[in-house]
Amino acid sequence: VSALASMRLERSDLHRGLEDPVLQSMSFLNEIMSRFPDAISFAPGAPHPSFLSGVDVAKYIESYVDHRCKNGVSPRLARQSLYEYGPSQGIINDIIAESLRVDAGILAKPSDIVVTVGAQEAMLLLVHALCPSQRDLLAVVSPCYVGILGAAKLLDVEVVAVEEAGDSLAFDQLARVCRVARKRGHRVRALYVAPDFSNPSGTRLTLQSRMRLLDAAEAEDFLLLEDNAYAFTADPLTALPTLKALDKTGRVVLIGTFSKVCFPGVRVGFLLADQIVRSADGSEQGLAECISLSKSMVTVNTSPVAQAIVGGMLIEHRGSFAELGREKSALYRRNLGLLVNTLDRRLRAATGLTRGVTWNHPSGGFFVRMRLPVRADLALLEISASKFGVLWMPMSTFYVSPKGGTDELRLSCSYLEPNEITEGVERLVRFVRSLRP
Ligand SMILES: Cc1ncc(COP(=O)(O)O)c(C=O)c1O
């Protein structure tokens, strides 16, 4: 046996997106957590471990196969379809469409859905399809999920930021961004927005802001890419309609994920794109169908085994995504409430201590945004981890501009136990007390 030789390549010969810090943010999390295994980590937005044990995938696959058999497919074919290549658009589109109907009142045709390898693939395929030239810009409500920024980087698509403003967004900036784009001969093709408890800031858009955003998309002629990853964590009594449910003119493409409600290792998400694409010869095709063509050259199809697990999980919960997520949603709300209340009690109680330290009070999602009187950068994180045993995520990762979020951090409560949250806040109190503005 001889060792393999390694050839040296020049970084400058690789795609320049690969150098972007955004692409390193996922591995950065793993790296810092493995270096400080005893630290309490408010860093990753990972699911609570209790939801990952005892997942009976065989049972869910059986439920899916049974469901197909009840609808007239032979048991042999229903089972065989799991082990074959499948249609690029997916095999559980009807089950997803039904869950959108029962949970959100969205009447989607299965043929307008593409089942993707996580929401991440949906983002990549959408940015690829909608921004074909240098003139096509992607706007994002900022700060935003790194997955969309990374997808745009890999595709060389220019991203422009529209800042959040309280529980709304800077509509005047949105209008300006569109105007400036037009002046440059460019166009804003789509705006990425997570209206329910966004990652990283936990912001939720009010109903009024949602309506205004739909009007703005119509007036400025762009699509809305709605990512509703955390909508399931809303208190059912105060849940707001998705943009897609409010969409009267077909401007919204919905991006969904099963990572939070099933489990992330299943790698299943979807997009609902019911827009119609006109060709020069007058023929028409659904946008979802168009996008499934590019999917067939990226991942061919989403694993039918993984789709069957998700399909079975939904069927076992009366076809409802909300029902499937109910227990998880309650646990995440409990954790978030505990984090916010403990911050309020412990950090605010120490008078003088909270000067220049502020945090928001989201009512759902996984995240709390905190502002410090100093730079919340990697050097400070290193100190926080090594001296105080507490980890968090610097917020600057989630901004388009390098100047964004430099004094902010993100705290995630999703995968901690209550005693870890309270102890973690005690450590944060000691860390914050040590800061010298
Ligand atoms: C805003 C947002 N969208 C989507 C996802 C999930 O993506 P995926 O389905 O690729 O796991 C996450 C996960 O962290 C997220 O925070």
mmCIF file of N, CA and C and ligand atoms in Angstrom, residues 118-120 123 145 192 199 227 229-230 257 259-260 267, ligand 1:
data_model
loop_
_atom_site.group_PDB
_atom_site.id
_atom_site.type_symbol
_atom_site.label_atom_id
_atom_site.label_comp_id
_atom_site.label_asym_id
_atom_site.label_seq_id
_atom_site.Cartn_x
_atom_site.Cartn_y
_atom_site.Cartn_z
ATOM 1 N N GLY A 118 -33.492 19.406 1.417
ATOM 2 C CA GLY A 118 -33.522 20.500 2.381
ATOM 3 C C GLY A 118 -33.956 21.799 1.727
ATOM 4 N N ALA A 119 -34.249 22.779 2.585
ATOM 5 C CA ALA A 119 -34.571 24.111 2.069
ATOM 6 C C ALA A 119 -33.353 24.671 1.329
ATOM 7 N N GLN A 120 -32.163 24.205 1.716
ATOM 8 C CA GLN A 120 -30.944 24.737 1.111
ATOM 9 C C GLN A 120 -30.937 24.545 -0.404
ATOM 10 N N MET A 123 -33.284 26.952 -2.068
ATOM 11 C CA MET A 123 -32.729 28.308 -2.203
ATOM 12 C C MET A 123 -31.783 28.380 -3.399
ATOM 13 N N TYR A 145 -30.544 34.462 7.073
ATOM 14 C CA TYR A 145 -29.962 33.124 7.143
ATOM 15 C C TYR A 145 -28.774 33.006 6.185
ATOM 16 N N TYR A 192 -35.680 37.800 -0.501
ATOM 17 C CA TYR A 192 -35.748 36.680 0.454
ATOM 18 C C TYR A 192 -36.178 37.227 1.804
ATOM 19 N N ASN A 199 -34.201 33.735 11.364
ATOM 20 C CA ASN A 199 -32.864 33.366 11.790
ATOM 21 C C ASN A 199 -31.941 34.397 11.146
ATOM 22 N N ASP A 227 -39.325 32.106 3.381
ATOM 23 C CA ASP A 227 -38.774 30.954 4.104
ATOM 24 C C ASP A 227 -39.519 30.872 5.437
ATOM 25 N N ALA A 229 -39.290 28.525 7.905
ATOM 26 C CA ALA A 229 -38.694 27.456 8.728
ATOM 27 C C ALA A 229 -39.187 27.464 10.177
ATOM 28 N N TYR A 230 -39.413 28.636 10.756
ATOM 29 C CA TYR A 230 -39.731 28.699 12.191
ATOM 30 C C TYR A 230 -41.186 29.059 12.471
ATOM 31 N N THR A 257 -39.059 23.584 4.975
ATOM 32 C CA THR A 257 -38.068 22.596 5.431
ATOM 33 C C THR A 257 -38.717 21.618 6.402
ATOM 34 N N SER A 259 -36.534 19.939 8.330
ATOM 35 C CA SER A 259 -35.412 19.746 9.260
ATOM 36 C C SER A 259 -35.824 19.985 10.700
ATOM 37 N N LYS A 260 -36.685 20.957 10.932
ATOM 38 C CA LYS A 260 -37.027 21.325 12.309
ATOM 39 C C LYS A 260 -38.183 20.484 12.839
ATOM 40 N N ARG A 267 -32.910 15.465 5.461
ATOM 41 C CA ARG A 267 -32.592 16.328 4.319
ATOM 42 C C ARG A 267 -33.756 16.437 3.313
HETATM 43 C C1 LIG B 1 -34.069 30.234 8.050
HETATM 44 C C2 LIG B 1 -33.754 28.804 7.777
HETATM 45 N N1 LIG B 1 -34.208 28.235 6.670
HETATM 46 C C3 LIG B 1 -33.987 26.932 6.428
HETATM 47 C C4 LIG B 1 -33.275 26.153 7.308
HETATM 48 C C5 LIG B 1 -33.144 24.659 7.099
HETATM 49 O O1 LIG B 1 -32.602 24.331 5.960
HETATM 50 P P1 LIG B 1 -32.489 22.795 5.545
HETATM 51 O O2 LIG B 1 -33.877 22.325 5.175
HETATM 52 O O3 LIG B 1 -31.582 22.842 4.375
HETATM 53 O O4 LIG B 1 -31.949 22.010 6.702
HETATM 54 C C6 LIG B 1 -32.735 26.715 8.446
HETATM 55 C C7 LIG B 1 -31.895 25.897 9.357
HETATM 56 O O5 LIG B 1 -31.169 26.346 10.178
HETATM 57 C C8 LIG B 1 -32.997 28.072 8.700
HETATM 58 O O6 LIG B 1 -32.559 28.650 9.817
#
